[in-house]
PDB file of C-alpha atoms in Angstrom:
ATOM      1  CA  UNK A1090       8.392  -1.857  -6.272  1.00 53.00           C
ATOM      2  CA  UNK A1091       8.972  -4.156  -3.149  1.00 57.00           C
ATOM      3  CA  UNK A1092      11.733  -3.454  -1.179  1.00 90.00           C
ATOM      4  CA  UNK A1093      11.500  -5.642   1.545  1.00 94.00           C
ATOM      5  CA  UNK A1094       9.970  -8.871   0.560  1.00 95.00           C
ATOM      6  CA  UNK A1095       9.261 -11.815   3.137  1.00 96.00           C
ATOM      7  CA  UNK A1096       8.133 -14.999   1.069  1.00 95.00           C
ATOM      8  CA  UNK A1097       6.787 -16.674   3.885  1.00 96.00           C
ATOM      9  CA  UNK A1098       2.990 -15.802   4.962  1.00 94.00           C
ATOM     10  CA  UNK A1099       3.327 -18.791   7.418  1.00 95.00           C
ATOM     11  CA  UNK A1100       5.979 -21.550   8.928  1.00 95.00           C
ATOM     12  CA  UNK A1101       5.544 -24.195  11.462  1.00 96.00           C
ATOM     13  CA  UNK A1102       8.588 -25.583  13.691  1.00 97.00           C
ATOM     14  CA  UNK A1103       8.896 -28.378  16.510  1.00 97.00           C
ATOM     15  CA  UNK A1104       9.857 -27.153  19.656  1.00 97.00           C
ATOM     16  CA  UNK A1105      13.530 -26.714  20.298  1.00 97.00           C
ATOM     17  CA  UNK A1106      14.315 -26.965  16.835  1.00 97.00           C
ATOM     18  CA  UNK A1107      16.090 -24.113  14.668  1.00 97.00           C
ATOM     19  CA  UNK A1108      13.726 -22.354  11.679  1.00 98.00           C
ATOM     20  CA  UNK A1109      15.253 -19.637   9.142  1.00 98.00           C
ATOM     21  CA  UNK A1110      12.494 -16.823   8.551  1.00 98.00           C
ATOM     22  CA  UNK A1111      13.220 -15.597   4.573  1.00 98.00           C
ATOM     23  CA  UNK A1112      13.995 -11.876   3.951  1.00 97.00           C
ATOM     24  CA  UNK A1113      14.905 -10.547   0.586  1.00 97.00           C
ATOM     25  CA  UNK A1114      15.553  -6.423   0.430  1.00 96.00           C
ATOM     26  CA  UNK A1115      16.102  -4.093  -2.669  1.00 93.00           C
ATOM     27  CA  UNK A1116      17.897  -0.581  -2.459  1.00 89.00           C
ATOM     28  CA  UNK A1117      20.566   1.420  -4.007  1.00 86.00           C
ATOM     29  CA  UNK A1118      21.348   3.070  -1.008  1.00 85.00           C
ATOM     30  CA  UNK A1119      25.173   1.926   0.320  1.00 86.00           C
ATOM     31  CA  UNK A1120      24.493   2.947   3.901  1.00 84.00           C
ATOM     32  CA  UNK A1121      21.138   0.644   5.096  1.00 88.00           C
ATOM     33  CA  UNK A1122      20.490  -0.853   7.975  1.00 90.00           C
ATOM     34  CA  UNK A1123      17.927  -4.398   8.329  1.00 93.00           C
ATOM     35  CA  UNK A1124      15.954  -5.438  11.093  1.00 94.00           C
ATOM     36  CA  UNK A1125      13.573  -8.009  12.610  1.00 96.00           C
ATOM     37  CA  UNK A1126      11.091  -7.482  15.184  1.00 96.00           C
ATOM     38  CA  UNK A1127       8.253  -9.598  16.335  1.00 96.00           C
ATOM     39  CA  UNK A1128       4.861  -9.495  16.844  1.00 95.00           C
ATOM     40  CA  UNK A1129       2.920 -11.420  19.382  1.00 93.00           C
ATOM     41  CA  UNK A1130      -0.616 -11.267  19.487  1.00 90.00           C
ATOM     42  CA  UNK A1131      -0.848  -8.691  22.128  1.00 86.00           C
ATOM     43  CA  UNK A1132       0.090  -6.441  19.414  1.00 87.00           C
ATOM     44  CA  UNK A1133       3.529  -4.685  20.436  1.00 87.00           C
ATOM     45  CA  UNK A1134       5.931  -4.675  18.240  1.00 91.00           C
ATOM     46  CA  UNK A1135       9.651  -6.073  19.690  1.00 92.00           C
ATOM     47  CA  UNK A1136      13.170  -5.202  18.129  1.00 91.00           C
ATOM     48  CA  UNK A1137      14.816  -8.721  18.205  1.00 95.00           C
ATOM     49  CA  UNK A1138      18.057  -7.705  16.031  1.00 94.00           C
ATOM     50  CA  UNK A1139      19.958  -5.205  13.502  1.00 92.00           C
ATOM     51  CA  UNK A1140      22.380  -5.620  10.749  1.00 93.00           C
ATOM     52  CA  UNK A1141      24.431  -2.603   9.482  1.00 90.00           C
ATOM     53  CA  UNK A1142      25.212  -2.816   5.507  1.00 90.00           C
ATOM     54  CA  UNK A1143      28.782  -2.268   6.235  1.00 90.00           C
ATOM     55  CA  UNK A1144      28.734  -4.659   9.415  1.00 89.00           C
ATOM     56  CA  UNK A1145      31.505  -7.552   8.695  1.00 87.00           C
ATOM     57  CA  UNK A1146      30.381 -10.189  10.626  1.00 92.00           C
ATOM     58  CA  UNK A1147      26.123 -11.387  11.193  1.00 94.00           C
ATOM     59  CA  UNK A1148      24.610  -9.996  13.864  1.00 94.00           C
ATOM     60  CA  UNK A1149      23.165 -12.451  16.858  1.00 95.00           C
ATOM     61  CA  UNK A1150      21.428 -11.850  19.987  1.00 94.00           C
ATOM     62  CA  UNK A1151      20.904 -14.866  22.482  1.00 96.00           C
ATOM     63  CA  UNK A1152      19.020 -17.102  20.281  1.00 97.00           C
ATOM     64  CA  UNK A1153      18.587 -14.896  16.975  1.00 97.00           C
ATOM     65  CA  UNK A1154      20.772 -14.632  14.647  1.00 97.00           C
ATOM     66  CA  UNK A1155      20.719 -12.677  11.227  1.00 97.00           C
ATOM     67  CA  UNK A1156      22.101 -14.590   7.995  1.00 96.00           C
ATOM     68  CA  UNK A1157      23.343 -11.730   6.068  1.00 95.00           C
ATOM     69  CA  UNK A1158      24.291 -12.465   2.284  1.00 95.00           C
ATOM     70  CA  UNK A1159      24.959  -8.871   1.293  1.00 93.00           C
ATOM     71  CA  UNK A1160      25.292 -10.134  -2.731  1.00 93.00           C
ATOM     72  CA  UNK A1161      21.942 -12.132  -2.388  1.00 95.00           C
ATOM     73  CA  UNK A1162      20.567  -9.185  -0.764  1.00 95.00           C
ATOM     74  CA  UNK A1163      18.877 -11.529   1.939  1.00 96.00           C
ATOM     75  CA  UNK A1164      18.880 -11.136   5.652  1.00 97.00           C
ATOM     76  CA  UNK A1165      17.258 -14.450   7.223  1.00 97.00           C
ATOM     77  CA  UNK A1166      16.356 -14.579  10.884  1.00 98.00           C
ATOM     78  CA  UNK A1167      17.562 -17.750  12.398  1.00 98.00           C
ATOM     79  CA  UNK A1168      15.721 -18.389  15.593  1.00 98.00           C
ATOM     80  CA  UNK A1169      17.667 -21.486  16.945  1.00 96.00           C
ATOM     81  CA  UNK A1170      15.996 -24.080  19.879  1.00 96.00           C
ATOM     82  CA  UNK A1171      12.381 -22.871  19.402  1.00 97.00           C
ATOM     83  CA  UNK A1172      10.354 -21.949  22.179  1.00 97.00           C
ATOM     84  CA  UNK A1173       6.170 -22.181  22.213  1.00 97.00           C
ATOM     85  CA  UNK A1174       6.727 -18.464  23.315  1.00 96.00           C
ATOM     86  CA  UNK A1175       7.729 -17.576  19.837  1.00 97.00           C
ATOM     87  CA  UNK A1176       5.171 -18.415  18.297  1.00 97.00           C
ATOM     88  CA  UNK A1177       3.862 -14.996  16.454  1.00 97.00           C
ATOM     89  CA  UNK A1178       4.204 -12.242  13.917  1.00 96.00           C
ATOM     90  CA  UNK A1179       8.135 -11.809  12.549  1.00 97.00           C
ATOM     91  CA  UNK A1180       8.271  -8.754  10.309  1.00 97.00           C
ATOM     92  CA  UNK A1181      11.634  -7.678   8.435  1.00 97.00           C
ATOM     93  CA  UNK A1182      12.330  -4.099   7.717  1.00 95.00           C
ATOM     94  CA  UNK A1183      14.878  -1.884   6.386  1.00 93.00           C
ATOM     95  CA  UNK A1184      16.163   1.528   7.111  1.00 87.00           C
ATOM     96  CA  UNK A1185      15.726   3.822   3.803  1.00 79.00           C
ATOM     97  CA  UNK A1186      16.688   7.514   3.951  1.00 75.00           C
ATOM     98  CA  UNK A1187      13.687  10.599   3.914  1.00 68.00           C
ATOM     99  CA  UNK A1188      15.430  13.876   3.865  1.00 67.00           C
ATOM    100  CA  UNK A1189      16.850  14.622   6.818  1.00 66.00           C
ATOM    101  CA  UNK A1190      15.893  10.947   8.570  1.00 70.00           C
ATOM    102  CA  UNK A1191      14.995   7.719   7.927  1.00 76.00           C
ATOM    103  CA  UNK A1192      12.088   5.581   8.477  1.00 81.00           C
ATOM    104  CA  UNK A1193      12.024   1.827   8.411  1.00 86.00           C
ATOM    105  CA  UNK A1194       9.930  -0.209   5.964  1.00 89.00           C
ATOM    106  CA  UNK A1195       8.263  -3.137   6.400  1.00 94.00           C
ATOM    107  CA  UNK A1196       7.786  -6.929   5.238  1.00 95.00           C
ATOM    108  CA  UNK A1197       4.486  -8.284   4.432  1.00 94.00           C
ATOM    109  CA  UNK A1198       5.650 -10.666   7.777  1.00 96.00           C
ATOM    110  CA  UNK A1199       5.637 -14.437   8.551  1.00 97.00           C
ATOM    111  CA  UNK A1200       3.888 -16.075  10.804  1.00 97.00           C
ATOM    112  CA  UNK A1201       5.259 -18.668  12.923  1.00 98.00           C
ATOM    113  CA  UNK A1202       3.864 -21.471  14.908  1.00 97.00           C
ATOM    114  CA  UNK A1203       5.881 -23.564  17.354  1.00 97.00           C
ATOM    115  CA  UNK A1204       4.695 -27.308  18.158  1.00 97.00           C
ATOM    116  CA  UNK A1205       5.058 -28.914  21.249  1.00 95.00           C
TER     117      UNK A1205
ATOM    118  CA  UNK B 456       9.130  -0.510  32.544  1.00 63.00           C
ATOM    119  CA  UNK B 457       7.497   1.021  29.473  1.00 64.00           C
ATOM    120  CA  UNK B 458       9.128   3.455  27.908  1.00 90.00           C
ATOM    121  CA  UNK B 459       6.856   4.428  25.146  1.00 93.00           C
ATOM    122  CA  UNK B 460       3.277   4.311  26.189  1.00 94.00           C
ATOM    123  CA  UNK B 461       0.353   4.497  24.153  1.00 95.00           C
ATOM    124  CA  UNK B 462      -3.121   5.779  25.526  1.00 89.00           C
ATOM    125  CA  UNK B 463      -6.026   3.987  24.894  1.00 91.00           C
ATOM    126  CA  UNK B 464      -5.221   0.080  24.335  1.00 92.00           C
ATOM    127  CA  UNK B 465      -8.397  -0.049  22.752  1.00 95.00           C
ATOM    128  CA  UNK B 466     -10.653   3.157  21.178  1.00 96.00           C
ATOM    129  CA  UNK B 467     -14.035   2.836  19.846  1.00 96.00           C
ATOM    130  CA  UNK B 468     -15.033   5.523  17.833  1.00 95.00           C
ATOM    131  CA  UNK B 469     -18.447   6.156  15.755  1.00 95.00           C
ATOM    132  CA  UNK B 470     -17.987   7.122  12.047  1.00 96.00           C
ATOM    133  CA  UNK B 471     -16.757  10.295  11.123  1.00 95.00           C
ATOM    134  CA  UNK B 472     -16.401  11.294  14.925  1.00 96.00           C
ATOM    135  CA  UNK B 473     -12.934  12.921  15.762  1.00 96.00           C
ATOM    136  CA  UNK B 474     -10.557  10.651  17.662  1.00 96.00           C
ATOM    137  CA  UNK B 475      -7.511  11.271  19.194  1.00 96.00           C
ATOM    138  CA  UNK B 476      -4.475   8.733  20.044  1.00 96.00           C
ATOM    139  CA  UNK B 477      -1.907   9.401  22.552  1.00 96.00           C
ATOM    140  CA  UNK B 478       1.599   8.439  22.695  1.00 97.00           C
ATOM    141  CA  UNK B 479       4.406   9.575  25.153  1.00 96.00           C
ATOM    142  CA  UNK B 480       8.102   8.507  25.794  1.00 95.00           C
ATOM    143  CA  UNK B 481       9.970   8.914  28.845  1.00 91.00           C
ATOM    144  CA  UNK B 482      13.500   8.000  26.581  1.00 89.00           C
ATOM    145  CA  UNK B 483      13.566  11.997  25.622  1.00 89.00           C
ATOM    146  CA  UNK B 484      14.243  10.748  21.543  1.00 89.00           C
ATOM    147  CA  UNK B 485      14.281  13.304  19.420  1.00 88.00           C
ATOM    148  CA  UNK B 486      12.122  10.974  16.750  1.00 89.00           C
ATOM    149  CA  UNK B 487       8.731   9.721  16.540  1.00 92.00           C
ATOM    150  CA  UNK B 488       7.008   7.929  14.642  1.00 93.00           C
ATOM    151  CA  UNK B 489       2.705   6.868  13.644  1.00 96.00           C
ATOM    152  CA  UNK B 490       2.203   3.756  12.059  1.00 96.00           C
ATOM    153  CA  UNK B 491      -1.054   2.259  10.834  1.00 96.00           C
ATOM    154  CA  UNK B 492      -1.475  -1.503  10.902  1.00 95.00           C
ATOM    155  CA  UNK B 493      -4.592  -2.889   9.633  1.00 94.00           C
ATOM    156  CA  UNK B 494      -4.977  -6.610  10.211  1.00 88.00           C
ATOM    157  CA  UNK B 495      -2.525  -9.286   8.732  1.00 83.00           C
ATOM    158  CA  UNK B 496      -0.354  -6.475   6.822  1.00 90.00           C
ATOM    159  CA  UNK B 497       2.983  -4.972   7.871  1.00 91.00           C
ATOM    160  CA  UNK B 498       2.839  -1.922   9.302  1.00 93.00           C
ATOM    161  CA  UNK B 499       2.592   1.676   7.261  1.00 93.00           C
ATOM    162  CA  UNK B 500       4.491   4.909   8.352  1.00 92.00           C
ATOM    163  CA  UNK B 501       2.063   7.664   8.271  1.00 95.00           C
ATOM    164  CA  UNK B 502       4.381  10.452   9.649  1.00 90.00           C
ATOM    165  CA  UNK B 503       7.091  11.102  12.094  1.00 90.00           C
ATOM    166  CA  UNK B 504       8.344  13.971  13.550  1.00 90.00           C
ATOM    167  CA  UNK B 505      12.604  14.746  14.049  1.00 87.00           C
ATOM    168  CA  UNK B 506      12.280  16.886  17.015  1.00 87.00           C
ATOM    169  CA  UNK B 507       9.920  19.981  15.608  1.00 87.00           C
ATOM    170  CA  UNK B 508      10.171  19.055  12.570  1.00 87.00           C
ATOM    171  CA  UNK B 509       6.996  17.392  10.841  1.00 89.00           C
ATOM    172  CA  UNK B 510       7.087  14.416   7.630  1.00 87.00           C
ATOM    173  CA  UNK B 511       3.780  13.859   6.386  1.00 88.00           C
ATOM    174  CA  UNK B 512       4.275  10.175   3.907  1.00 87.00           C
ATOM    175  CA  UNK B 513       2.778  11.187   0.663  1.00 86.00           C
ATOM    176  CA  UNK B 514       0.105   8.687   0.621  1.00 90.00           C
ATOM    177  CA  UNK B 515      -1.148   9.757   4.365  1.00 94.00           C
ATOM    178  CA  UNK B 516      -4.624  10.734   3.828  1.00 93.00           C
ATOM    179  CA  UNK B 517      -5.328  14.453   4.786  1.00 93.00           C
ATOM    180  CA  UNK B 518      -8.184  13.066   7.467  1.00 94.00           C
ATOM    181  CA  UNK B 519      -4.529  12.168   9.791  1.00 96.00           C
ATOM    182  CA  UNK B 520      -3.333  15.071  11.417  1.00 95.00           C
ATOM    183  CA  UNK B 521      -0.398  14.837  14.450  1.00 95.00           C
ATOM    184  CA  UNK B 522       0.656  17.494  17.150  1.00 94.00           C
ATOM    185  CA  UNK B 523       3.889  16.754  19.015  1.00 95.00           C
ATOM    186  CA  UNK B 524       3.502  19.806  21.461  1.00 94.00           C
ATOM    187  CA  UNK B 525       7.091  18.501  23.259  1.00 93.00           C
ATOM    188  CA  UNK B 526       9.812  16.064  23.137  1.00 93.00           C
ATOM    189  CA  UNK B 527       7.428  13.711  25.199  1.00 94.00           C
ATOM    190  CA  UNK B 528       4.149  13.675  23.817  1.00 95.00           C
ATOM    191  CA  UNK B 529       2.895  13.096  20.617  1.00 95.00           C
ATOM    192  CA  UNK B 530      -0.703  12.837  19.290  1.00 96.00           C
ATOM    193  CA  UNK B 531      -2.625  11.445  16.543  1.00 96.00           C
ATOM    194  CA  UNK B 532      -5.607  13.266  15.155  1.00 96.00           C
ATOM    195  CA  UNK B 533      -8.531  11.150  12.476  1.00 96.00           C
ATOM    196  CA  UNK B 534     -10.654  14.220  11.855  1.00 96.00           C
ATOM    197  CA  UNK B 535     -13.522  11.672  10.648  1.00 95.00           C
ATOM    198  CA  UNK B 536     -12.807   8.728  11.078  1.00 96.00           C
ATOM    199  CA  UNK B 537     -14.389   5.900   8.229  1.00 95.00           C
ATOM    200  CA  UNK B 538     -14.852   2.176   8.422  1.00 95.00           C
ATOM    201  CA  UNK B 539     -11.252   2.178   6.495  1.00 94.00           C
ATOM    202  CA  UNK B 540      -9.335   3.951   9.515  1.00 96.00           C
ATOM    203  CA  UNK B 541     -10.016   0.798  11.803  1.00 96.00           C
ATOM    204  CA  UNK B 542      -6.468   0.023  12.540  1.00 96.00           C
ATOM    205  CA  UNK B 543      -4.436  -0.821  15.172  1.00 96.00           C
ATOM    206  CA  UNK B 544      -1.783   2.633  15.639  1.00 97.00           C
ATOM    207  CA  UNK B 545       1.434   1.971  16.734  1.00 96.00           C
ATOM    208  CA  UNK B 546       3.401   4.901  17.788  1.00 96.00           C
ATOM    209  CA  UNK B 547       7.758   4.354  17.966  1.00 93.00           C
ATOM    210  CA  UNK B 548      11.059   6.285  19.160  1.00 92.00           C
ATOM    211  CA  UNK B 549      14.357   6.685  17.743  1.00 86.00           C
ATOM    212  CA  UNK B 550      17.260   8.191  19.625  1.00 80.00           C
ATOM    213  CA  UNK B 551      18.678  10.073  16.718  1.00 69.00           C
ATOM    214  CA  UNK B 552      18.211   9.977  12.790  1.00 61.00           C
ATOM    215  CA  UNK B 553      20.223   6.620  12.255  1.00 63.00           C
ATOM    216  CA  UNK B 554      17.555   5.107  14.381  1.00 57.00           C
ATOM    217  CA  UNK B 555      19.681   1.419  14.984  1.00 65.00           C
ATOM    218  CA  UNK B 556      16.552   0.319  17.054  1.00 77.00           C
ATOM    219  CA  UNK B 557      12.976   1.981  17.473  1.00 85.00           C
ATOM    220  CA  UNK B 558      11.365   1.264  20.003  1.00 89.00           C
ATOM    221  CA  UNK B 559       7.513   0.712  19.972  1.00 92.00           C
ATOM    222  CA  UNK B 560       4.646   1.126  22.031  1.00 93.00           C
ATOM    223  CA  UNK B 561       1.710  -0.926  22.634  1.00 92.00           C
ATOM    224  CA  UNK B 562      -0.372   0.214  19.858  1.00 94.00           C
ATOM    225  CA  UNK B 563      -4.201   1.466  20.057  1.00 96.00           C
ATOM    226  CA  UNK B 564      -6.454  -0.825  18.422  1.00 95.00           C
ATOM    227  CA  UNK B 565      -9.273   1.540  16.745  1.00 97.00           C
ATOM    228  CA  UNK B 566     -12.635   0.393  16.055  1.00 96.00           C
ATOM    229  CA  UNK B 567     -15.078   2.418  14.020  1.00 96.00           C
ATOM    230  CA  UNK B 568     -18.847   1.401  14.409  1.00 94.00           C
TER     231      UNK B 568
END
């Protein structure tokens, strides 16, 4: 079954405007932890931001910020006054427990594209 | 500064000869991690190791093999490589089991002629 489920393949946004990026997750586990990194073409894979289950308040950093709706089981990436360099891969994850550590799992991704 | 460095950028291999991939940290994190990415799909773990020990996924074929001979380095092994394995590898640290943020590498695209 999907856990981590981005219903975006693709999303365009004018420069300096906000965007939301869709996640949806699924697990039993109390204890998880959600992330977003992104991927430009080069490849590399960037941690943008983190959201603990039992965090109380959303997580930002600079111009990310995660919209956590622990009952909805969503955790959108708001990416507020767009910049061209943004443009690329944005993949959501989640933290799930193996044994004695944990390993993240991945969205199928979205792909943005920022107009000038 | 990169932390977590992955050796080549970009392998060419020929069918069903071994390759190796390189990745080393310089963050002394006791995890590491292999993931495949083939093109347009999210990353897939393949196995990580928490210090010594090793975590094979149960899907990872038996063609991947991985040495992590200290805390720094860690290798991945394709024994033969197929048209299938062409990938792009990226290799990631964690501090600690919780692993809040990992950090990745550059990846090693892999092309198999």
């Amino acid at each position: 079954a999907q856990k981590i489920t981005q219903t975006q393949p693709g999303m365009f946004v004018q420069e300096k405007e906000a965007v939301t990026l869709d996640c949806t997750y699924d697990t039993s586990d109390p204890s998880y932890g959600l992330f977003w990194y992104k991927q430009p073409s080069s490849g590399e894979m960037i941690f943008l931001i983190y959201q603990g289950s039992y965090d109380q308040q959303n997580a930002t950093e600079g111009r990310y910020s995660l919209n956590f709706q622990k009952a909805r089981k969503s955790a959108n990436l708001v990416i507020s006054a767009s910049q061209l360099g943004d443009s690329a891969m944005y993949f959501c994850a989640m933290r799930e427990r193996m044994d004695s550590s944990y390993k993240l799992i991945f969205g199928s991704g979205t792909r943005l594209l920022v107009r000038p | 500064d990169a932390m977590v460095i992955q050796n080549p950028r970009y392998q060419v291999t020929q069918f069903g000869k071994p390759v190796t991939l390189s990745c080393s940290q310089t963050l002394n994190h006791n995890v590491m991690y292999w993931y495949q990415q083939k093109s347009s799909q999210a990353p897939k773990l393949l196995f990580h190791y928490y210090d010594k020990d090793f975590n094979n996924e149960a899907d990872t074929p038996d063609n991947f093999q991985s040495r992590r001979p200290n805390t720094s380095f860690c290798f991945l092994d394709i024994r033969s490589p197929g048209l299938g394995d062409a990938a792009m590898y990226l290799c990631a640290t964690a501090h600690g089991p919780t692993n809040e943020k990992l950090l990745f590498g550059s990846g090693t695209q892999l092309s198999v002629l």
